[in-house]
């Protein structure tokens, strides 16, 4: 019940692309086919739901979420981001059971993850991938799980990596470097989402 009261208090931002669809901005960030094809459908279902859902709608969304959690044994950054997004904004659309399962799964993902300082010369990740993995996800996790021990470290780590990524990707006038043009929208997405979610928690990473 405490979880429900905490996350059900969030309002949607009507002046921005629906927050539940924002993880899909990074759908093309990682090479290869979409390994979680049911994820866009789940996020779209929540996004298309009225702000005050009836019991039938809550039951339908909760069932879809539980099926998704059962069908996705191995996670990836986009799934982690989506789970944290639903936790942040979507409590009102979920039953107590679904909300508790979601919280536990997202928490387990965060605990199992390793979030070292990003190496800007790491060839395994592009700059936008590094922003998402090393910056946005720990930043969001630090906000969502702020009442859990260790969350402050995640929040500070995420803030530091978001700032470093922004500074590395822009010149002294704040203009993006030309090397980012091919993936500019993917590079910008984690920065925008982190700023929007930070507003939800009255926190800024700048």
PDB file of C-alpha atoms in Angstrom:
ATOM      1  CA  UNK A   1       0.000   0.000   0.000  1.00  0.00           C
ATOM      2  CA  UNK A   2       2.874   2.366   0.814  1.00  0.00           C
ATOM      3  CA  UNK A   3       4.349   1.792  -2.633  1.00  0.00           C
ATOM      4  CA  UNK A   4       1.015   2.580  -4.220  1.00  0.00           C
ATOM      5  CA  UNK A   5       0.580   5.859  -2.338  1.00  0.00           C
ATOM      6  CA  UNK A   6       4.105   6.927  -3.299  1.00  0.00           C
ATOM      7  CA  UNK A   7       3.951   6.371  -7.055  1.00  0.00           C
ATOM      8  CA  UNK A   8       0.254   7.025  -7.620  1.00  0.00           C
ATOM      9  CA  UNK A   9       0.760  10.666  -6.689  1.00  0.00           C
ATOM     10  CA  UNK A  10       2.603  11.477  -9.940  1.00  0.00           C
ATOM     11  CA  UNK A  11       0.923  13.581 -12.613  1.00  0.00           C
ATOM     12  CA  UNK A  12       1.496  13.223 -16.333  1.00  0.00           C
ATOM     13  CA  UNK A  13       3.112  16.048 -18.281  1.00  0.00           C
ATOM     14  CA  UNK A  14       0.611  17.052 -20.931  1.00  0.00           C
ATOM     15  CA  UNK A  15       3.006  19.514 -22.576  1.00  0.00           C
ATOM     16  CA  UNK A  16       5.530  16.834 -23.583  1.00  0.00           C
ATOM     17  CA  UNK A  17       5.387  13.628 -25.593  1.00  0.00           C
ATOM     18  CA  UNK A  18       3.672  11.186 -23.254  1.00  0.00           C
ATOM     19  CA  UNK A  19       6.125  10.073 -20.598  1.00  0.00           C
ATOM     20  CA  UNK A  20       5.255   6.412 -21.094  1.00  0.00           C
ATOM     21  CA  UNK A  21       6.406   6.571 -24.706  1.00  0.00           C
ATOM     22  CA  UNK A  22       9.675   8.356 -23.963  1.00  0.00           C
ATOM     23  CA  UNK A  23      11.713   5.149 -23.417  1.00  0.00           C
ATOM     24  CA  UNK A  24      10.917   4.318 -27.051  1.00  0.00           C
ATOM     25  CA  UNK A  25      12.964   7.346 -28.116  1.00  0.00           C
ATOM     26  CA  UNK A  26      15.948   5.039 -27.522  1.00  0.00           C
ATOM     27  CA  UNK A  27      14.496   1.984 -29.231  1.00  0.00           C
ATOM     28  CA  UNK A  28      17.189   2.204 -31.940  1.00  0.00           C
ATOM     29  CA  UNK A  29      20.028   3.004 -29.548  1.00  0.00           C
ATOM     30  CA  UNK A  30      21.341  -0.556 -29.459  1.00  0.00           C
ATOM     31  CA  UNK A  31      22.204  -2.549 -32.544  1.00  0.00           C
ATOM     32  CA  UNK A  32      20.286  -5.617 -33.645  1.00  0.00           C
ATOM     33  CA  UNK A  33      16.563  -6.431 -33.679  1.00  0.00           C
ATOM     34  CA  UNK A  34      14.301  -5.428 -30.826  1.00  0.00           C
ATOM     35  CA  UNK A  35      14.708  -8.262 -28.343  1.00  0.00           C
ATOM     36  CA  UNK A  36      11.587  -7.240 -26.427  1.00  0.00           C
ATOM     37  CA  UNK A  37       8.915  -6.750 -29.144  1.00  0.00           C
ATOM     38  CA  UNK A  38       6.108  -6.659 -26.560  1.00  0.00           C
ATOM     39  CA  UNK A  39       7.582  -3.635 -24.798  1.00  0.00           C
ATOM     40  CA  UNK A  40       6.314  -0.937 -27.222  1.00  0.00           C
ATOM     41  CA  UNK A  41       2.809  -2.430 -27.066  1.00  0.00           C
ATOM     42  CA  UNK A  42       2.824  -2.349 -23.260  1.00  0.00           C
ATOM     43  CA  UNK A  43       4.030   1.248 -23.085  1.00  0.00           C
ATOM     44  CA  UNK A  44       1.545   2.337 -25.750  1.00  0.00           C
ATOM     45  CA  UNK A  45      -1.310   0.649 -23.882  1.00  0.00           C
ATOM     46  CA  UNK A  46      -0.516   2.684 -20.757  1.00  0.00           C
ATOM     47  CA  UNK A  47       0.017   5.873 -22.753  1.00  0.00           C
ATOM     48  CA  UNK A  48      -3.393   5.540 -24.430  1.00  0.00           C
ATOM     49  CA  UNK A  49      -5.212   5.080 -21.115  1.00  0.00           C
ATOM     50  CA  UNK A  50      -7.156   7.987 -19.567  1.00  0.00           C
ATOM     51  CA  UNK A  51      -5.598   9.615 -16.517  1.00  0.00           C
ATOM     52  CA  UNK A  52      -8.313   8.111 -14.295  1.00  0.00           C
ATOM     53  CA  UNK A  53      -8.625   4.436 -15.319  1.00  0.00           C
ATOM     54  CA  UNK A  54     -11.527   2.250 -14.209  1.00  0.00           C
ATOM     55  CA  UNK A  55     -11.039  -1.095 -12.475  1.00  0.00           C
ATOM     56  CA  UNK A  56     -11.355  -3.069 -15.701  1.00  0.00           C
ATOM     57  CA  UNK A  57      -8.604  -1.019 -17.323  1.00  0.00           C
ATOM     58  CA  UNK A  58      -6.333  -1.341 -14.282  1.00  0.00           C
ATOM     59  CA  UNK A  59      -6.864  -5.098 -14.354  1.00  0.00           C
ATOM     60  CA  UNK A  60      -6.045  -5.310 -18.078  1.00  0.00           C
ATOM     61  CA  UNK A  61      -2.865  -3.237 -17.797  1.00  0.00           C
ATOM     62  CA  UNK A  62      -1.760  -5.096 -14.675  1.00  0.00           C
ATOM     63  CA  UNK A  63      -2.252  -8.442 -16.416  1.00  0.00           C
ATOM     64  CA  UNK A  64      -0.212  -7.301 -19.424  1.00  0.00           C
ATOM     65  CA  UNK A  65       2.584  -6.044 -17.178  1.00  0.00           C
ATOM     66  CA  UNK A  66       2.716  -9.282 -15.181  1.00  0.00           C
ATOM     67  CA  UNK A  67       2.840 -11.289 -18.411  1.00  0.00           C
ATOM     68  CA  UNK A  68       5.676  -9.090 -19.621  1.00  0.00           C
ATOM     69  CA  UNK A  69       7.646  -9.576 -16.409  1.00  0.00           C
ATOM     70  CA  UNK A  70       7.149 -13.353 -16.644  1.00  0.00           C
ATOM     71  CA  UNK A  71       8.207 -13.461 -20.313  1.00  0.00           C
ATOM     72  CA  UNK A  72      11.385 -11.360 -19.962  1.00  0.00           C
ATOM     73  CA  UNK A  73      13.840 -13.299 -17.778  1.00  0.00           C
ATOM     74  CA  UNK A  74      16.835 -11.371 -19.082  1.00  0.00           C
ATOM     75  CA  UNK A  75      16.678  -7.616 -19.089  1.00  0.00           C
ATOM     76  CA  UNK A  76      18.477  -4.942 -21.085  1.00  0.00           C
ATOM     77  CA  UNK A  77      18.903  -1.175 -20.688  1.00  0.00           C
ATOM     78  CA  UNK A  78      15.662  -0.350 -22.516  1.00  0.00           C
ATOM     79  CA  UNK A  79      13.678  -2.704 -20.278  1.00  0.00           C
ATOM     80  CA  UNK A  80      15.321  -1.273 -17.147  1.00  0.00           C
ATOM     81  CA  UNK A  81      14.506   2.240 -18.308  1.00  0.00           C
ATOM     82  CA  UNK A  82      10.902   1.274 -19.067  1.00  0.00           C
ATOM     83  CA  UNK A  83      10.351  -0.398 -15.702  1.00  0.00           C
ATOM     84  CA  UNK A  84      11.677   2.666 -13.890  1.00  0.00           C
ATOM     85  CA  UNK A  85       9.494   4.914 -16.050  1.00  0.00           C
ATOM     86  CA  UNK A  86       6.339   2.947 -15.265  1.00  0.00           C
ATOM     87  CA  UNK A  87       7.239   2.988 -11.572  1.00  0.00           C
ATOM     88  CA  UNK A  88       7.714   6.745 -11.678  1.00  0.00           C
ATOM     89  CA  UNK A  89       4.530   7.697 -13.507  1.00  0.00           C
ATOM     90  CA  UNK A  90       2.244   4.681 -13.746  1.00  0.00           C
ATOM     91  CA  UNK A  91       1.186   3.647 -10.260  1.00  0.00           C
ATOM     92  CA  UNK A  92      -2.435   4.643 -10.807  1.00  0.00           C
ATOM     93  CA  UNK A  93      -2.711   2.184 -13.693  1.00  0.00           C
ATOM     94  CA  UNK A  94      -1.647  -0.882 -11.712  1.00  0.00           C
ATOM     95  CA  UNK A  95      -3.089  -3.182  -9.095  1.00  0.00           C
ATOM     96  CA  UNK A  96      -1.281  -3.565  -5.767  1.00  0.00           C
ATOM     97  CA  UNK A  97       0.046  -6.963  -6.883  1.00  0.00           C
ATOM     98  CA  UNK A  98       1.378  -5.674 -10.200  1.00  0.00           C
ATOM     99  CA  UNK A  99       2.905  -2.616  -8.563  1.00  0.00           C
ATOM    100  CA  UNK A 100       4.684  -4.705  -5.937  1.00  0.00           C
ATOM    101  CA  UNK A 101       6.027  -7.111  -8.589  1.00  0.00           C
ATOM    102  CA  UNK A 102       7.199  -4.207 -10.714  1.00  0.00           C
ATOM    103  CA  UNK A 103       8.956  -2.524  -7.785  1.00  0.00           C
ATOM    104  CA  UNK A 104      10.696  -5.738  -6.790  1.00  0.00           C
ATOM    105  CA  UNK A 105      11.792  -6.561 -10.341  1.00  0.00           C
ATOM    106  CA  UNK A 106      13.128  -3.062 -10.970  1.00  0.00           C
ATOM    107  CA  UNK A 107      14.918  -3.074  -7.620  1.00  0.00           C
ATOM    108  CA  UNK A 108      16.506  -6.448  -8.361  1.00  0.00           C
ATOM    109  CA  UNK A 109      17.672  -5.153 -11.734  1.00  0.00           C
ATOM    110  CA  UNK A 110      19.292  -2.139 -10.099  1.00  0.00           C
ATOM    111  CA  UNK A 111      20.948  -4.195  -7.358  1.00  0.00           C
ATOM    112  CA  UNK A 112      22.333  -6.659  -9.888  1.00  0.00           C
ATOM    113  CA  UNK A 113      23.623  -3.920 -12.173  1.00  0.00           C
ATOM    114  CA  UNK A 114      27.073  -2.430 -12.023  1.00  0.00           C
ATOM    115  CA  UNK A 115      27.311   1.292 -12.660  1.00  0.00           C
ATOM    116  CA  UNK A 116      30.986   2.258 -12.693  1.00  0.00           C
ATOM    117  CA  UNK A 117      32.091   5.622 -13.949  1.00  0.00           C
ATOM    118  CA  UNK A 118      31.833   5.567 -17.715  1.00  0.00           C
ATOM    119  CA  UNK A 119      35.035   5.409 -19.715  1.00  0.00           C
ATOM    120  CA  UNK A 120      34.694   7.960 -22.529  1.00  0.00           C
ATOM    121  CA  UNK A 121      37.119   5.884 -24.594  1.00  0.00           C
ATOM    122  CA  UNK A 122      35.187   2.622 -24.158  1.00  0.00           C
ATOM    123  CA  UNK A 123      34.621   1.367 -27.724  1.00  0.00           C
ATOM    124  CA  UNK A 124      31.841  -0.972 -26.559  1.00  0.00           C
ATOM    125  CA  UNK A 125      29.375   1.892 -26.096  1.00  0.00           C
ATOM    126  CA  UNK A 126      28.489   4.878 -28.219  1.00  0.00           C
ATOM    127  CA  UNK A 127      28.114   8.216 -26.451  1.00  0.00           C
ATOM    128  CA  UNK A 128      24.324   7.966 -26.382  1.00  0.00           C
ATOM    129  CA  UNK A 129      24.454   4.397 -25.068  1.00  0.00           C
ATOM    130  CA  UNK A 130      26.837   5.456 -22.321  1.00  0.00           C
ATOM    131  CA  UNK A 131      24.551   8.339 -21.350  1.00  0.00           C
ATOM    132  CA  UNK A 132      21.636   5.938 -20.998  1.00  0.00           C
ATOM    133  CA  UNK A 133      23.451   3.091 -19.222  1.00  0.00           C
ATOM    134  CA  UNK A 134      25.852   5.023 -16.981  1.00  0.00           C
ATOM    135  CA  UNK A 135      23.897   8.256 -16.549  1.00  0.00           C
ATOM    136  CA  UNK A 136      20.141   8.094 -16.963  1.00  0.00           C
ATOM    137  CA  UNK A 137      19.412   4.672 -15.461  1.00  0.00           C
ATOM    138  CA  UNK A 138      21.340   5.150 -12.188  1.00  0.00           C
ATOM    139  CA  UNK A 139      19.941   8.698 -11.936  1.00  0.00           C
ATOM    140  CA  UNK A 140      16.359   7.419 -12.276  1.00  0.00           C
ATOM    141  CA  UNK A 141      17.029   4.509  -9.938  1.00  0.00           C
ATOM    142  CA  UNK A 142      18.401   6.883  -7.323  1.00  0.00           C
ATOM    143  CA  UNK A 143      15.185   8.897  -7.519  1.00  0.00           C
ATOM    144  CA  UNK A 144      12.734   5.996  -7.609  1.00  0.00           C
ATOM    145  CA  UNK A 145      14.430   4.134  -4.747  1.00  0.00           C
ATOM    146  CA  UNK A 146      15.414   7.223  -2.776  1.00  0.00           C
ATOM    147  CA  UNK A 147      14.227   5.688   0.498  1.00  0.00           C
ATOM    148  CA  UNK A 148      16.524   2.673   0.059  1.00  0.00           C
ATOM    149  CA  UNK A 149      20.079   2.683   1.378  1.00  0.00           C
ATOM    150  CA  UNK A 150      22.628   3.315  -1.362  1.00  0.00           C
ATOM    151  CA  UNK A 151      20.250   5.263  -3.586  1.00  0.00           C
ATOM    152  CA  UNK A 152      22.088   8.539  -2.988  1.00  0.00           C
ATOM    153  CA  UNK A 153      25.241   7.035  -4.476  1.00  0.00           C
ATOM    154  CA  UNK A 154      23.322   5.992  -7.604  1.00  0.00           C
ATOM    155  CA  UNK A 155      21.770   9.434  -7.903  1.00  0.00           C
ATOM    156  CA  UNK A 156      25.132  11.198  -7.619  1.00  0.00           C
ATOM    157  CA  UNK A 157      26.756   8.782 -10.061  1.00  0.00           C
ATOM    158  CA  UNK A 158      24.002   9.343 -12.597  1.00  0.00           C
ATOM    159  CA  UNK A 159      24.177  13.112 -12.201  1.00  0.00           C
ATOM    160  CA  UNK A 160      27.946  13.063 -12.694  1.00  0.00           C
ATOM    161  CA  UNK A 161      27.744  10.958 -15.847  1.00  0.00           C
ATOM    162  CA  UNK A 162      24.932  13.041 -17.341  1.00  0.00           C
ATOM    163  CA  UNK A 163      26.926  16.226 -16.800  1.00  0.00           C
ATOM    164  CA  UNK A 164      30.093  14.651 -18.181  1.00  0.00           C
ATOM    165  CA  UNK A 165      28.265  13.358 -21.239  1.00  0.00           C
ATOM    166  CA  UNK A 166      26.713  16.734 -21.936  1.00  0.00           C
ATOM    167  CA  UNK A 167      30.034  18.545 -21.581  1.00  0.00           C
ATOM    168  CA  UNK A 168      31.860  15.998 -23.749  1.00  0.00           C
ATOM    169  CA  UNK A 169      29.230  16.268 -26.472  1.00  0.00           C
ATOM    170  CA  UNK A 170      29.111  20.061 -26.743  1.00  0.00           C
ATOM    171  CA  UNK A 171      31.519  22.923 -27.318  1.00  0.00           C
ATOM    172  CA  UNK A 172      32.005  25.950 -25.067  1.00  0.00           C
ATOM    173  CA  UNK A 173      28.924  27.610 -26.600  1.00  0.00           C
ATOM    174  CA  UNK A 174      26.760  24.570 -25.877  1.00  0.00           C
ATOM    175  CA  UNK A 175      26.554  23.455 -29.505  1.00  0.00           C
ATOM    176  CA  UNK A 176      26.665  19.686 -30.117  1.00  0.00           C
ATOM    177  CA  UNK A 177      29.781  18.341 -31.792  1.00  0.00           C
ATOM    178  CA  UNK A 178      29.411  17.283 -35.407  1.00  0.00           C
ATOM    179  CA  UNK A 179      30.361  13.685 -34.558  1.00  0.00           C
ATOM    180  CA  UNK A 180      26.980  13.339 -32.831  1.00  0.00           C
ATOM    181  CA  UNK A 181      24.850  14.295 -35.811  1.00  0.00           C
ATOM    182  CA  UNK A 182      24.214  10.742 -37.018  1.00  0.00           C
ATOM    183  CA  UNK A 183      22.854   9.741 -33.598  1.00  0.00           C
ATOM    184  CA  UNK A 184      21.923  13.140 -32.233  1.00  0.00           C
ATOM    185  CA  UNK A 185      18.334  12.270 -31.286  1.00  0.00           C
ATOM    186  CA  UNK A 186      19.569   9.154 -29.473  1.00  0.00           C
ATOM    187  CA  UNK A 187      22.200  11.218 -27.618  1.00  0.00           C
ATOM    188  CA  UNK A 188      19.666  13.897 -26.648  1.00  0.00           C
ATOM    189  CA  UNK A 189      16.986  11.480 -25.415  1.00  0.00           C
ATOM    190  CA  UNK A 190      18.577  10.434 -22.078  1.00  0.00           C
ATOM    191  CA  UNK A 191      19.291  14.080 -21.233  1.00  0.00           C
ATOM    192  CA  UNK A 192      15.689  15.128 -21.900  1.00  0.00           C
ATOM    193  CA  UNK A 193      14.136  12.192 -20.059  1.00  0.00           C
ATOM    194  CA  UNK A 194      16.382  12.717 -17.028  1.00  0.00           C
ATOM    195  CA  UNK A 195      15.418  16.400 -16.883  1.00  0.00           C
ATOM    196  CA  UNK A 196      11.687  15.552 -17.096  1.00  0.00           C
ATOM    197  CA  UNK A 197      11.878  12.858 -14.435  1.00  0.00           C
ATOM    198  CA  UNK A 198      14.000  15.114 -12.261  1.00  0.00           C
ATOM    199  CA  UNK A 199      11.167  17.655 -12.323  1.00  0.00           C
ATOM    200  CA  UNK A 200       8.831  14.940 -11.053  1.00  0.00           C
ATOM    201  CA  UNK A 201      11.059  14.578  -7.967  1.00  0.00           C
ATOM    202  CA  UNK A 202      12.050  18.279  -7.714  1.00  0.00           C
ATOM    203  CA  UNK A 203      15.604  17.314  -8.576  1.00  0.00           C
ATOM    204  CA  UNK A 204      17.957  18.510 -11.287  1.00  0.00           C
ATOM    205  CA  UNK A 205      21.148  16.876 -12.538  1.00  0.00           C
ATOM    206  CA  UNK A 206      22.689  20.087 -13.884  1.00  0.00           C
TER     207      UNK A 206
END
